[in-house]
Amino acid sequence: MGRSSRPTYKSCRNEGDDKRVSHAEEFFVESLEEWRKRMGIEKMTLCGHSFGGYMNSVYALKYPQHVEKLVLVSPIGLPEAPPDLEERMRHGYAPSNVDRAKDGEPPADPDKPSMQRVLLFRTAMNLWDRNFTPQWVVRSAGPFSRKLIDWYIGRFSQLTDEQRRGMAAYSHQIAMLPESSASALGDILRPGAFARHPLVGRLGAISVPTSFMYGSHDWVDYTGGVEVIKRIAGRVATHLYRVPNAGHNLHIDNPKDFNRFLVREMKGVQA
């Protein structure tokens, strides 16, 4: 990201989900394929985190002949969305809430969301569907943009003060650059971070060794990886790791165990 040329990304959000998704996936997958050709790499191991895990999966489905192994680190976009996802969020309920709405009514909950929360959720959903990104929020904050970044980076209490300052400066610099491929998030994901075209069914056709890594308290549901493993086990080598004391950014939260699991995976790759 830091050395990206910030290529222009033009969304197809007014042309339906199929076009939105295929356009966004092609933008990333073909860029990676062009890079591979220019580097003269015949076969490679792909390790992708979050959105990168999603795109690496799509690449491997299209170009399996060039992929030695997939390591998907807390990949987004695997599970199917709850059928009442948008209805729940419009009423201010988080998509992870296990209760379900019935007959068009908001789900029962002893702590009914406040009107402010409902308005916040509806505004966020509208902005997301129009391809506004967290980076846009930071840029829009003007002189308060760095404070937003500092607040977010402050959550990583395991880092030293110097590391947090460096990470905040790096993140702020990227966020303030012109909008680029980050705006594709809204084309790939629905509000609530569920994929418009979930990978759980698509990865059943994967033909390369595929491993998954999740944090022990990751907001990305590891059962998506479990479901994919059920579909591909016995046909390709696969494994799932849960990194202890880690959330979605497991490589930052617990780098020691993250690196240990990654090294284990890489040792299985032929030089």
Short mmCIF file of C-alpha atoms in Angstrom, two decimals, residues 12-245:
data_model
loop_
_atom_site.label_atom_id
_atom_site.label_comp_id
_atom_site.label_asym_id
_atom_site.label_seq_id
_atom_site.Cartn_x
_atom_site.Cartn_y
_atom_site.Cartn_z
CA CYS A 12 -19.84 -0.43 -11.25
CA ARG A 13 -22.16 -0.04 -8.26
CA ASN A 14 -25.13 1.00 -10.40
CA GLU A 15 -25.00 -2.17 -12.52
CA GLY A 16 -26.02 -4.84 -10.00
CA ASP A 17 -24.07 -7.16 -7.71
CA ASP A 18 -22.82 -9.55 -10.42
CA LYS A 19 -21.18 -6.74 -12.38
CA ARG A 20 -19.90 -5.00 -9.24
CA VAL A 21 -18.19 -8.13 -7.97
CA SER A 22 -16.75 -9.36 -11.27
CA HIS A 23 -15.37 -5.90 -12.08
CA ALA A 24 -13.69 -5.54 -8.68
CA GLU A 25 -12.26 -9.05 -8.69
CA GLU A 26 -10.85 -8.60 -12.18
CA PHE A 27 -9.20 -5.32 -11.15
CA PHE A 28 -7.16 -7.06 -8.44
CA VAL A 29 -6.71 -10.53 -9.91
CA GLU A 30 -5.46 -9.36 -13.28
CA SER A 31 -3.13 -6.84 -11.62
CA LEU A 32 -1.56 -9.68 -9.62
CA GLU A 33 -1.31 -11.84 -12.73
CA GLU A 34 0.40 -9.03 -14.66
CA TRP A 35 2.86 -8.57 -11.78
CA ARG A 36 3.60 -12.32 -11.76
CA LYS A 37 4.38 -12.28 -15.47
CA ARG A 38 6.68 -9.27 -15.16
CA MET A 39 8.54 -10.87 -12.24
CA GLY A 40 8.98 -14.11 -14.19
CA ILE A 41 7.46 -16.21 -11.39
CA GLU A 42 6.03 -19.48 -12.60
CA LYS A 43 4.53 -20.65 -9.30
CA MET A 44 4.10 -18.87 -5.97
CA THR A 45 2.76 -19.25 -2.46
CA LEU A 46 0.16 -16.59 -1.69
CA CYS A 47 -0.43 -15.36 1.85
CA GLY A 48 -3.21 -12.79 2.15
CA HIS A 49 -4.79 -11.08 5.14
CA SER A 50 -8.46 -10.01 5.28
CA PHE A 51 -9.35 -8.47 1.88
CA GLY A 52 -6.07 -9.86 0.55
CA GLY A 53 -7.17 -13.35 1.55
CA TYR A 54 -10.37 -12.90 -0.44
CA MET A 55 -8.53 -11.74 -3.57
CA ASN A 56 -5.83 -14.40 -3.31
CA SER A 57 -8.60 -17.00 -3.18
CA VAL A 58 -10.20 -15.64 -6.34
CA TYR A 59 -6.78 -15.55 -8.04
CA ALA A 60 -6.11 -19.19 -7.12
CA LEU A 61 -9.49 -20.23 -8.49
CA LYS A 62 -8.70 -18.59 -11.82
CA TYR A 63 -4.97 -19.34 -12.08
CA PRO A 64 -4.34 -22.53 -10.03
CA GLN A 65 -1.42 -23.46 -12.26
CA HIS A 66 0.55 -20.55 -10.82
CA VAL A 67 -0.23 -21.15 -7.13
CA GLU A 68 1.82 -23.53 -4.97
CA LYS A 69 -0.18 -22.94 -1.80
CA LEU A 70 -2.71 -20.55 -0.28
CA VAL A 71 -2.40 -19.24 3.28
CA LEU A 72 -5.52 -17.25 4.11
CA VAL A 73 -5.14 -15.08 7.20
CA SER A 74 -8.51 -14.06 8.64
CA PRO A 75 -9.99 -13.86 5.13
CA ILE A 76 -13.18 -11.87 4.71
CA GLY A 77 -16.07 -12.94 2.52
CA LEU A 78 -16.34 -16.66 3.25
CA PRO A 79 -19.69 -17.28 4.99
CA GLU A 80 -23.16 -16.67 3.66
CA ALA A 81 -24.88 -13.61 5.09
CA PRO A 82 -27.86 -14.11 7.42
CA PRO A 83 -31.04 -13.79 5.34
CA ASP A 84 -32.23 -10.90 7.50
CA LEU A 85 -28.89 -9.05 7.58
CA GLU A 86 -29.99 -5.71 6.13
CA GLU A 87 -33.24 -5.67 8.10
CA ARG A 88 -31.36 -6.23 11.34
CA MET A 89 -28.80 -3.55 10.63
CA ARG A 90 -31.46 -1.02 9.65
CA HIS A 91 -32.87 -1.48 13.16
CA GLY A 92 -29.45 -0.94 14.76
CA TYR A 93 -28.55 -4.55 15.54
CA ALA A 94 -25.05 -5.87 14.87
CA PRO A 95 -24.98 -8.67 12.27
CA SER A 96 -23.33 -11.04 14.77
CA ASN A 97 -26.38 -10.98 17.06
CA VAL A 98 -27.73 -14.55 17.15
CA ASP A 99 -31.37 -13.53 17.52
CA ARG A 100 -33.35 -13.36 14.30
CA ALA A 101 -36.08 -11.04 13.12
CA LYS A 102 -39.53 -12.56 12.59
CA ASP A 103 -42.37 -11.48 10.32
CA GLY A 104 -40.61 -8.27 9.37
CA GLU A 105 -40.21 -7.12 12.97
CA PRO A 106 -36.83 -6.24 14.51
CA PRO A 107 -35.35 -9.07 16.61
CA ALA A 108 -36.12 -9.29 20.28
CA ASP A 109 -33.35 -7.85 22.39
CA PRO A 110 -33.42 -6.72 26.02
CA ASP A 111 -31.21 -3.78 25.06
CA LYS A 112 -33.12 -2.11 22.26
CA PRO A 113 -30.82 0.11 20.18
CA SER A 114 -31.20 3.83 20.67
CA MET A 115 -32.47 6.05 17.87
CA GLN A 116 -28.95 7.50 17.57
CA ARG A 117 -27.54 4.01 16.98
CA VAL A 118 -30.24 3.23 14.41
CA LEU A 119 -29.49 6.45 12.52
CA LEU A 120 -25.76 5.75 12.70
CA PHE A 121 -26.22 2.24 11.29
CA ARG A 122 -28.48 3.44 8.48
CA THR A 123 -26.08 6.24 7.55
CA ALA A 124 -23.11 3.85 7.57
CA MET A 125 -25.00 1.34 5.40
CA ASN A 126 -25.88 4.04 2.88
CA LEU A 127 -22.32 5.36 2.70
CA TRP A 128 -20.85 1.86 2.41
CA ASP A 129 -23.17 0.90 -0.43
CA ARG A 130 -22.07 4.07 -2.25
CA ASN A 131 -18.39 3.00 -1.92
CA PHE A 132 -17.37 5.49 0.76
CA THR A 133 -14.48 4.03 2.76
CA PRO A 134 -12.92 4.43 6.22
CA GLN A 135 -10.10 6.28 4.47
CA TRP A 136 -12.67 8.75 3.14
CA VAL A 137 -13.83 9.35 6.72
CA VAL A 138 -10.24 10.09 7.77
CA ARG A 139 -9.68 12.49 4.87
CA SER A 140 -12.98 14.22 5.61
CA ALA A 141 -11.90 14.83 9.21
CA GLY A 142 -9.41 17.46 8.03
CA PRO A 143 -7.23 18.66 10.92
CA PHE A 144 -8.67 15.91 13.15
CA SER A 145 -7.63 13.11 10.78
CA ARG A 146 -4.46 12.23 12.66
CA LYS A 147 -6.40 12.08 15.93
CA LEU A 148 -8.72 9.47 14.41
CA ILE A 149 -5.73 7.39 13.35
CA ASP A 150 -4.06 7.76 16.75
CA TRP A 151 -7.28 6.64 18.44
CA TYR A 152 -7.46 3.54 16.27
CA ILE A 153 -3.78 2.61 16.61
CA GLY A 154 -4.02 3.14 20.37
CA ARG A 155 -5.99 -0.11 20.54
CA PHE A 156 -2.78 -2.05 19.90
CA SER A 157 -1.61 -1.88 23.51
CA GLN A 158 0.97 -4.62 22.97
CA LEU A 159 3.06 -2.27 20.80
CA THR A 160 5.60 0.12 22.23
CA ASP A 161 4.96 3.86 22.06
CA GLU A 162 7.53 4.16 19.29
CA GLN A 163 5.88 1.36 17.29
CA ARG A 164 2.44 2.93 17.66
CA ARG A 165 3.74 6.32 16.51
CA GLY A 166 5.38 4.76 13.48
CA MET A 167 2.31 2.73 12.60
CA ALA A 168 0.05 5.76 13.03
CA ALA A 169 2.25 7.93 10.80
CA TYR A 170 2.31 5.23 8.11
CA SER A 171 -1.46 4.63 8.27
CA HIS A 172 -2.22 8.34 8.23
CA GLN A 173 -0.03 8.95 5.20
CA ILE A 174 -1.79 6.18 3.25
CA ALA A 175 -5.26 7.32 4.29
CA MET A 176 -4.59 10.89 3.13
CA LEU A 177 -3.46 9.86 -0.35
CA PRO A 178 -5.98 10.02 -3.24
CA GLU A 179 -8.71 7.37 -3.19
CA SER A 180 -7.80 4.20 -5.04
CA SER A 181 -8.65 0.51 -4.81
CA ALA A 182 -9.98 0.78 -1.24
CA SER A 183 -13.25 1.93 -2.78
CA ALA A 184 -13.66 -1.58 -4.18
CA LEU A 185 -14.58 -2.81 -0.70
CA GLY A 186 -18.18 -1.73 -1.20
CA ASP A 187 -18.34 -3.66 -4.47
CA ILE A 188 -17.12 -6.87 -2.84
CA LEU A 189 -18.81 -6.62 0.56
CA ARG A 190 -22.30 -5.84 1.71
CA PRO A 191 -22.84 -3.75 4.85
CA GLY A 192 -21.85 -5.94 7.78
CA ALA A 193 -18.75 -7.25 5.92
CA PHE A 194 -20.51 -10.20 4.25
CA ALA A 195 -19.52 -10.87 0.64
CA ARG A 196 -21.94 -10.18 -2.16
CA HIS A 197 -20.69 -13.45 -3.69
CA PRO A 198 -19.54 -15.54 -0.67
CA LEU A 199 -16.45 -17.68 -1.08
CA VAL A 200 -17.63 -20.62 1.01
CA GLY A 201 -19.30 -22.27 -1.98
CA ARG A 202 -16.79 -21.10 -4.55
CA LEU A 203 -13.75 -22.43 -2.67
CA GLY A 204 -15.17 -25.93 -2.92
CA ALA A 205 -13.52 -25.96 -6.35
CA ILE A 206 -10.06 -24.96 -5.06
CA SER A 207 -7.33 -27.27 -6.33
CA VAL A 208 -4.26 -26.07 -4.39
CA PRO A 209 -3.24 -26.69 -0.74
CA THR A 210 -5.10 -24.14 1.38
CA SER A 211 -4.64 -23.24 5.04
CA PHE A 212 -6.50 -20.80 7.25
CA MET A 213 -5.39 -18.68 10.20
CA TYR A 214 -7.69 -16.78 12.58
CA GLY A 215 -7.23 -14.92 15.83
CA SER A 216 -8.72 -16.47 18.96
CA HIS A 217 -11.06 -13.47 19.31
CA ASP A 218 -11.23 -12.52 15.64
CA TRP A 219 -14.34 -10.67 14.43
CA VAL A 220 -14.07 -12.71 11.22
CA ASP A 221 -15.92 -15.97 11.88
CA TYR A 222 -13.52 -18.91 11.67
CA THR A 223 -16.38 -21.31 10.96
CA GLY A 224 -16.26 -20.09 7.37
CA GLY A 225 -12.83 -21.70 7.10
CA VAL A 226 -14.12 -24.82 8.86
CA GLU A 227 -16.90 -25.15 6.29
CA VAL A 228 -14.48 -24.81 3.37
CA ILE A 229 -12.20 -27.46 4.89
CA LYS A 230 -15.14 -29.87 5.09
CA ARG A 231 -15.62 -29.42 1.36
CA ILE A 232 -12.00 -29.80 0.25
CA ALA A 233 -10.45 -32.16 2.84
CA GLY A 234 -9.22 -35.37 1.27
CA ARG A 235 -8.78 -33.68 -2.09
CA VAL A 236 -6.18 -31.03 -1.22
CA ALA A 237 -3.99 -30.52 1.86
CA THR A 238 -5.62 -28.14 4.30
CA HIS A 239 -5.30 -26.91 7.88
CA LEU A 240 -6.81 -24.33 10.20
CA TYR A 241 -4.92 -22.46 12.94
CA ARG A 242 -6.33 -20.35 15.77
CA VAL A 243 -3.70 -17.87 16.95
CA PRO A 244 -4.09 -17.32 20.72
CA ASN A 245 -4.45 -13.86 22.24
#
